[in-house]
PDB file of N, CA and C in Angstrom:
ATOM      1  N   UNK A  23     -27.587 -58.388-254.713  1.00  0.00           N
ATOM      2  CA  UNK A  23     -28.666 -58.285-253.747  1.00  0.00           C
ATOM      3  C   UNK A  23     -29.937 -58.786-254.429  1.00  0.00           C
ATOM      4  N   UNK A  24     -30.775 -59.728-253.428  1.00  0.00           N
ATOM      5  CA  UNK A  24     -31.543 -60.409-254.329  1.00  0.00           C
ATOM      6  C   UNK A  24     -33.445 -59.540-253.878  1.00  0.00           C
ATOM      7  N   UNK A  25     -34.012 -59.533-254.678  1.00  0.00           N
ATOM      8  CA  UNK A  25     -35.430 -58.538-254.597  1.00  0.00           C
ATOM      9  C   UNK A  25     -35.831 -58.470-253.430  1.00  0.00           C
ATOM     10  N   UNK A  26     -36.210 -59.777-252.503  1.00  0.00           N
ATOM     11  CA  UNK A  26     -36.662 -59.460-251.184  1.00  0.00           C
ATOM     12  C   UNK A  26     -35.373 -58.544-250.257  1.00  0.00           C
ATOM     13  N   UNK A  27     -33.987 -59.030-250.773  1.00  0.00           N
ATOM     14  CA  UNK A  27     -33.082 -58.015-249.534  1.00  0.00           C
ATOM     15  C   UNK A  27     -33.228 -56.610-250.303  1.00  0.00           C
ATOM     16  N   UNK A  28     -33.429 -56.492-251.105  1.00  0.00           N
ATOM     17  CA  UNK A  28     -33.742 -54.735-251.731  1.00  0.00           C
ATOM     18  C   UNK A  28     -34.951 -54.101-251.593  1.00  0.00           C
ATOM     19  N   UNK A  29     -35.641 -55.188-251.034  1.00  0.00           N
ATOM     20  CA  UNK A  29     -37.222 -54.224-250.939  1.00  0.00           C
ATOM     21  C   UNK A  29     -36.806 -53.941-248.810  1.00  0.00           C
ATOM     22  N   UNK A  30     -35.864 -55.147-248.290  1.00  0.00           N
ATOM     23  CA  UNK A  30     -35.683 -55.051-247.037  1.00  0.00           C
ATOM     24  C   UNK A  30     -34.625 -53.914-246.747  1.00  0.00           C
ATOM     25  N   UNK A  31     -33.614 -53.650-247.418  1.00  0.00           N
ATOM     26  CA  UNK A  31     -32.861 -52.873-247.235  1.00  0.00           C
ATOM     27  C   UNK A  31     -32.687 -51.441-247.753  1.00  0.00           C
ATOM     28  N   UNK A  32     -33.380 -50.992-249.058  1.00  0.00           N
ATOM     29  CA  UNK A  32     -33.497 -50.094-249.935  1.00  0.00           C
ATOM     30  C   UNK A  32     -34.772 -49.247-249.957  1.00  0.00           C
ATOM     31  N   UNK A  33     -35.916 -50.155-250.755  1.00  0.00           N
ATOM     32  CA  UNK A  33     -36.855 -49.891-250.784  1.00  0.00           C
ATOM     33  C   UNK A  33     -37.937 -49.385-249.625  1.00  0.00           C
ATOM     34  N   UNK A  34     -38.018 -50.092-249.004  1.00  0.00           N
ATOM     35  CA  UNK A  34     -39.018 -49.890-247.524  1.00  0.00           C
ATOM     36  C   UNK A  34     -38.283 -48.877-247.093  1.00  0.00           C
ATOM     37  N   UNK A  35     -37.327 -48.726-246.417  1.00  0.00           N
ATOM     38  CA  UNK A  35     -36.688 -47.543-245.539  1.00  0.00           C
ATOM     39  C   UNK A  35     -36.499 -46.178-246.834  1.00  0.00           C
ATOM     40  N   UNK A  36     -36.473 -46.228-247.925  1.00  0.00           N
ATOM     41  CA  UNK A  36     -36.860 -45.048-248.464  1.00  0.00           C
ATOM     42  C   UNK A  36     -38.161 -44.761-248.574  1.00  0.00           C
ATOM     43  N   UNK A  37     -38.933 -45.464-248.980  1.00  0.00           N
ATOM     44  CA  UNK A  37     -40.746 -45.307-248.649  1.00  0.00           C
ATOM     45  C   UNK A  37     -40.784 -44.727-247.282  1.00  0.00           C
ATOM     46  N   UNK A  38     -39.897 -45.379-246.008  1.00  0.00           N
ATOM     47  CA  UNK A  38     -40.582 -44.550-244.772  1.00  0.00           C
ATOM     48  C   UNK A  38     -39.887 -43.791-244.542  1.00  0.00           C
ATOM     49  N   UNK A  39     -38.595 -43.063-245.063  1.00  0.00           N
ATOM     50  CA  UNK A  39     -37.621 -42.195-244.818  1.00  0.00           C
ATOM     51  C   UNK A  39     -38.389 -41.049-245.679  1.00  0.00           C
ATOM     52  N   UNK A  40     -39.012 -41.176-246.882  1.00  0.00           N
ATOM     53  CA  UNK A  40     -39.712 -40.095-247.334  1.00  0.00           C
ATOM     54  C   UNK A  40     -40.992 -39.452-246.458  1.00  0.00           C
ATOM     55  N   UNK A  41     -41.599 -40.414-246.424  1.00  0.00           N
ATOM     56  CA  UNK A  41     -42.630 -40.292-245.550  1.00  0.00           C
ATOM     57  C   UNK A  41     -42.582 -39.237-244.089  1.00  0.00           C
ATOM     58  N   UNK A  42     -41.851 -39.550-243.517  1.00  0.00           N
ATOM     59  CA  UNK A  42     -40.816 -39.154-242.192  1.00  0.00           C
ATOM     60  C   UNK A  42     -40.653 -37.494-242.636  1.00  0.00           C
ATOM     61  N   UNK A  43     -40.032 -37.668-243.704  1.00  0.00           N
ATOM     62  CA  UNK A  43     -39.250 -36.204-244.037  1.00  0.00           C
ATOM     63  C   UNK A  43     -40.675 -35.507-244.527  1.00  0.00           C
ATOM     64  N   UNK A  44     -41.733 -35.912-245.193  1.00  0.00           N
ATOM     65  CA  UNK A  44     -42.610 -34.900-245.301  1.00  0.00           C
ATOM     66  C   UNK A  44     -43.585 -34.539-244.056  1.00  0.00           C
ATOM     67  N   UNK A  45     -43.858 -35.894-243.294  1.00  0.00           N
ATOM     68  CA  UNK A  45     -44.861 -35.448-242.203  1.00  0.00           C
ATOM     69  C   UNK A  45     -44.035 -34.922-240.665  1.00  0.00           C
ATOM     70  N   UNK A  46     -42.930 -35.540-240.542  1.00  0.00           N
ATOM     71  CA  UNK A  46     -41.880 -34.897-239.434  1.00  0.00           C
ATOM     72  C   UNK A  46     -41.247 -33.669-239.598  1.00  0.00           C
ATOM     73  N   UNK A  47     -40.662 -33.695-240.714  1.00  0.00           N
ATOM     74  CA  UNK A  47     -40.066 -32.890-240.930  1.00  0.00           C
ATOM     75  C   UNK A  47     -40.032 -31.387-241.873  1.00  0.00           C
ATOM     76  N   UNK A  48     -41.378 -31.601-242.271  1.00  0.00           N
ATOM     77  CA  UNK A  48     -41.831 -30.086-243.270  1.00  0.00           C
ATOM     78  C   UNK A  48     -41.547 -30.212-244.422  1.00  0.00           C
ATOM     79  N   UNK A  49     -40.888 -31.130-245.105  1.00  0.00           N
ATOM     80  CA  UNK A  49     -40.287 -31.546-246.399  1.00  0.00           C
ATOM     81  C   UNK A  49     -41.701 -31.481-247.280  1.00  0.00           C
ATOM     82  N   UNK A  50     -41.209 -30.118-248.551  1.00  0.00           N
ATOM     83  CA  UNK A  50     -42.261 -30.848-249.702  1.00  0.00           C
ATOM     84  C   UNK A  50     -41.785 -32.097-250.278  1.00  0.00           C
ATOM     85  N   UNK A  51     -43.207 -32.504-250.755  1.00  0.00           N
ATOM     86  CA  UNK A  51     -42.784 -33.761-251.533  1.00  0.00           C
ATOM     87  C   UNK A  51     -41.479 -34.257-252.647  1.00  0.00           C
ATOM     88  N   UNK A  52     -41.626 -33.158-252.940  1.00  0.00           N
ATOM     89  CA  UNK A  52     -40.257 -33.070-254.505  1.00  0.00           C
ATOM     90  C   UNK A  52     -39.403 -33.086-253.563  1.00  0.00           C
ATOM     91  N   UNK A  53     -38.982 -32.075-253.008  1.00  0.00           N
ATOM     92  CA  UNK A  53     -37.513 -32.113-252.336  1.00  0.00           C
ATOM     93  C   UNK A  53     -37.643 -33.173-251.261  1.00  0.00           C
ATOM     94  N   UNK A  54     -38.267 -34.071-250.482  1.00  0.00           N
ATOM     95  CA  UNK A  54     -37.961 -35.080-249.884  1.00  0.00           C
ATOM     96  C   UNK A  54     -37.543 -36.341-251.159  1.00  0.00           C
ATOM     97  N   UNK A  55     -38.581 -36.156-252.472  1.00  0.00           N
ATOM     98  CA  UNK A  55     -38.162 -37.150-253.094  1.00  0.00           C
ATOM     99  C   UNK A  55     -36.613 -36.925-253.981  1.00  0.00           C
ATOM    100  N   UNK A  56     -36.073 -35.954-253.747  1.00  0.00           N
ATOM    101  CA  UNK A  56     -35.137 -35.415-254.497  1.00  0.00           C
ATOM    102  C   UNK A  56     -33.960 -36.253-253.964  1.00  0.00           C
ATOM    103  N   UNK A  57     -34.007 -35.947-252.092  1.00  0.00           N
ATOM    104  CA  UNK A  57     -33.301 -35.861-251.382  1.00  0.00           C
ATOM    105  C   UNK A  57     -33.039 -37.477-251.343  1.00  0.00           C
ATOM    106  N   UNK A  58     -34.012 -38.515-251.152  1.00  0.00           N
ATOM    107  CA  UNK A  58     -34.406 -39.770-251.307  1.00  0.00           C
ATOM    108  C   UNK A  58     -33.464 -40.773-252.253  1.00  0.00           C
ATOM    109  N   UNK A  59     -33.932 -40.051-253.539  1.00  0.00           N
ATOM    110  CA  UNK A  59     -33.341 -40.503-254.774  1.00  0.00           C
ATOM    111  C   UNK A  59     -31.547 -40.242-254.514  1.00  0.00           C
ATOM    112  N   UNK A  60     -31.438 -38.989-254.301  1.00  0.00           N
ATOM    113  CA  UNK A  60     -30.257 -38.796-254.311  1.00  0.00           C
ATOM    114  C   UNK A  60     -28.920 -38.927-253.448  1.00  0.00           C
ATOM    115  N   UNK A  61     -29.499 -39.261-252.262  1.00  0.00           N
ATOM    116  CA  UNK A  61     -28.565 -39.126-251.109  1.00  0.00           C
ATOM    117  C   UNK A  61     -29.175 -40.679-250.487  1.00  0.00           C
ATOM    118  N   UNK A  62     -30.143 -41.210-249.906  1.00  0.00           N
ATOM    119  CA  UNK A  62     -30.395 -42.150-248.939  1.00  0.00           C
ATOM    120  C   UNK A  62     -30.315 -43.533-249.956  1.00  0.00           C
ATOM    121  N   UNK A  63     -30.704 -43.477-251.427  1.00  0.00           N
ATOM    122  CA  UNK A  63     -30.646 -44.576-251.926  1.00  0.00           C
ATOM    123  C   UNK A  63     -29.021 -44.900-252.224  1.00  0.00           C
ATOM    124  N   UNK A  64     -27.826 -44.149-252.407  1.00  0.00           N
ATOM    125  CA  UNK A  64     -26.719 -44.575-252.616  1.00  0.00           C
ATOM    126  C   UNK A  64     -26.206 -44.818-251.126  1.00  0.00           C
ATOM    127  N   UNK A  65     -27.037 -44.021-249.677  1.00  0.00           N
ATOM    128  CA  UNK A  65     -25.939 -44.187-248.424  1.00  0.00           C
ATOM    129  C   UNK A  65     -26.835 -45.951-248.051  1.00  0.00           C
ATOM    130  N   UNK A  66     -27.591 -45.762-248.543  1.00  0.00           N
ATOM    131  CA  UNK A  66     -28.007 -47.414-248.065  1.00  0.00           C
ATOM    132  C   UNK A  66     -27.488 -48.391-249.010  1.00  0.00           C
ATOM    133  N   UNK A  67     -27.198 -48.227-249.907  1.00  0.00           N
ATOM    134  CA  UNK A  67     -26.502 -49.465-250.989  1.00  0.00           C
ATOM    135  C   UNK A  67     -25.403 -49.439-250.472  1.00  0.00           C
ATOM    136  N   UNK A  68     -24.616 -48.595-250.000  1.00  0.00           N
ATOM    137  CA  UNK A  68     -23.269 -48.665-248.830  1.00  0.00           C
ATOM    138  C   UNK A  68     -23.104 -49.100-247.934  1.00  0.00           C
ATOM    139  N   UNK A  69     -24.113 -49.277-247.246  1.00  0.00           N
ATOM    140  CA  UNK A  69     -24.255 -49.428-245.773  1.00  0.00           C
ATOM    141  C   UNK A  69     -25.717 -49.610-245.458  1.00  0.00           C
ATOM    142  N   UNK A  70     -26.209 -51.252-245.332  1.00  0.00           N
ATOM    143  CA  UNK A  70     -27.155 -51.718-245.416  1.00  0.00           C
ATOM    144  C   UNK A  70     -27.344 -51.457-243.843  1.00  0.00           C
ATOM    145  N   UNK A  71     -26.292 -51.458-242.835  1.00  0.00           N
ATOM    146  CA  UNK A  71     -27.398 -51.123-241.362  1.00  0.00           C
ATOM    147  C   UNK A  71     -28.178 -50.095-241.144  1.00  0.00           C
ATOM    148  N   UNK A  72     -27.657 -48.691-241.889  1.00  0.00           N
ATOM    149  CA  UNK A  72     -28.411 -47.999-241.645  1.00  0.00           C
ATOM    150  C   UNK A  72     -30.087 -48.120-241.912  1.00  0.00           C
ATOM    151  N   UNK A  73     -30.237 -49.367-242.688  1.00  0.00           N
ATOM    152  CA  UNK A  73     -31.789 -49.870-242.923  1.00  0.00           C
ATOM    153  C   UNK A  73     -32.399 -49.887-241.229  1.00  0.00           C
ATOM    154  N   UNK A  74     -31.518 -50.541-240.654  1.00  0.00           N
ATOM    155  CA  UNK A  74     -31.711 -50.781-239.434  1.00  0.00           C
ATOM    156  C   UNK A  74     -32.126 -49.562-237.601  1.00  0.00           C
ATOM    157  N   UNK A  75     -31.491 -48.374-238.563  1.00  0.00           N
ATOM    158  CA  UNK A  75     -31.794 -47.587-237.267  1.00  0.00           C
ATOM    159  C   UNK A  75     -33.064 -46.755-237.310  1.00  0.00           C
ATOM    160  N   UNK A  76     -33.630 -46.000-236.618  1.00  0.00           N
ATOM    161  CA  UNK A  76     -34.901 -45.445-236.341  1.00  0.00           C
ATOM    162  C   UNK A  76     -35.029 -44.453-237.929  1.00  0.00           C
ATOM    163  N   UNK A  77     -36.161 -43.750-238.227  1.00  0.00           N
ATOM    164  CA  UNK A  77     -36.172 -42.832-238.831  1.00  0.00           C
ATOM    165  C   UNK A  77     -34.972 -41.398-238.741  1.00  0.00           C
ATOM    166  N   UNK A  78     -35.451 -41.356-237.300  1.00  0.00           N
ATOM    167  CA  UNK A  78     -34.542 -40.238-236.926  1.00  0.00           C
ATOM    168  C   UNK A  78     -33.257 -39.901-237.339  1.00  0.00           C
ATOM    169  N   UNK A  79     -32.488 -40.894-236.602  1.00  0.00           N
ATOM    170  CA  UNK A  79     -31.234 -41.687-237.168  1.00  0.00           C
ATOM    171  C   UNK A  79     -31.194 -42.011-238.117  1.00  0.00           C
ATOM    172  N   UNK A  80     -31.843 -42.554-238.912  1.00  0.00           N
ATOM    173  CA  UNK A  80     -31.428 -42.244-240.415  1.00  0.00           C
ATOM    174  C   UNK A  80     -30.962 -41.458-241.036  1.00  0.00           C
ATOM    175  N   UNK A  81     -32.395 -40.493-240.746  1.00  0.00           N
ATOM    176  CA  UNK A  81     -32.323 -39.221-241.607  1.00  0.00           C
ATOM    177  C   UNK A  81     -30.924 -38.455-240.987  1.00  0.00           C
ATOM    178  N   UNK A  82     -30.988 -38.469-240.154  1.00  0.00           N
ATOM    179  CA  UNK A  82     -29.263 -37.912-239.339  1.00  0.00           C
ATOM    180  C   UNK A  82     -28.393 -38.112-239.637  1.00  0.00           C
ATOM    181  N   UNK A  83     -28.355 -39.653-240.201  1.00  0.00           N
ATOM    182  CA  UNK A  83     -26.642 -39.938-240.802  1.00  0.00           C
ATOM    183  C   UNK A  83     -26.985 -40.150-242.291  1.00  0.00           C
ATOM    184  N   UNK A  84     -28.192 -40.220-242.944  1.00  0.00           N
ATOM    185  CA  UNK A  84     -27.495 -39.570-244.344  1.00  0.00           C
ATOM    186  C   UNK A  84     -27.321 -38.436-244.513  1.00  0.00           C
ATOM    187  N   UNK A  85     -28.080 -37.423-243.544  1.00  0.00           N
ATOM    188  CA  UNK A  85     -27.770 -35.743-243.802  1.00  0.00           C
ATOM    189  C   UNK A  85     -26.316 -35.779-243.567  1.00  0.00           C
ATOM    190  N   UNK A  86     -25.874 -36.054-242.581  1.00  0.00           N
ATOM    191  CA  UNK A  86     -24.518 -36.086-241.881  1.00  0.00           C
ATOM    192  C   UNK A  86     -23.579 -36.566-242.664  1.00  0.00           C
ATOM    193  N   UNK A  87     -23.735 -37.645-243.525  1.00  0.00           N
ATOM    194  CA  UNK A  87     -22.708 -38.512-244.734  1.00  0.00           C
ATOM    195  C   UNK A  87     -22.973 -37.841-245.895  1.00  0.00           C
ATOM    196  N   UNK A  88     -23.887 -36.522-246.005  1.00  0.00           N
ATOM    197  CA  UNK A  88     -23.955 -35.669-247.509  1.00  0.00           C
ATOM    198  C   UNK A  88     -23.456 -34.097-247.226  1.00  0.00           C
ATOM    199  N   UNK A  89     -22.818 -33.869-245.791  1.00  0.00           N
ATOM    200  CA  UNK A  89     -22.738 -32.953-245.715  1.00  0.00           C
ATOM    201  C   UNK A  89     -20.869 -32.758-246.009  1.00  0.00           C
TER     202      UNK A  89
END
């Protein structure tokens, strides 16, 4: 994967997937970044569409693919 598809597929949607989880969702910072690091950056190196669906949905199917 070359820098621009990792900042398109990886990077950006964890920047706004954190984001999301602290101002939507009540998440302190640590544990959204915990959660980030640990769960959304390996379900998106798997499965680059999920770059593609809303916040919501995101956050839904990596909770859902860590549970």
């Amino acid at each position: 994967m070359n820098t621009l598809q990792n900042e398109r597929f990886m990077l950006s949607p964890c920047r706004e997937l954190y984001h999301y989880m602290m101002l939507k969702k009540g998440y302190e910072a640590s544990d959204a970044d915990a959660l980030v690091r640990k769960y959304a950056r390996s379900a998106l190196a798997r499965n680059a569409e999920i770059s593609e669906l809303s916040l919501a949905k995101m956050f839904e199917a990596i909770k859902k693919d860590n549970n």
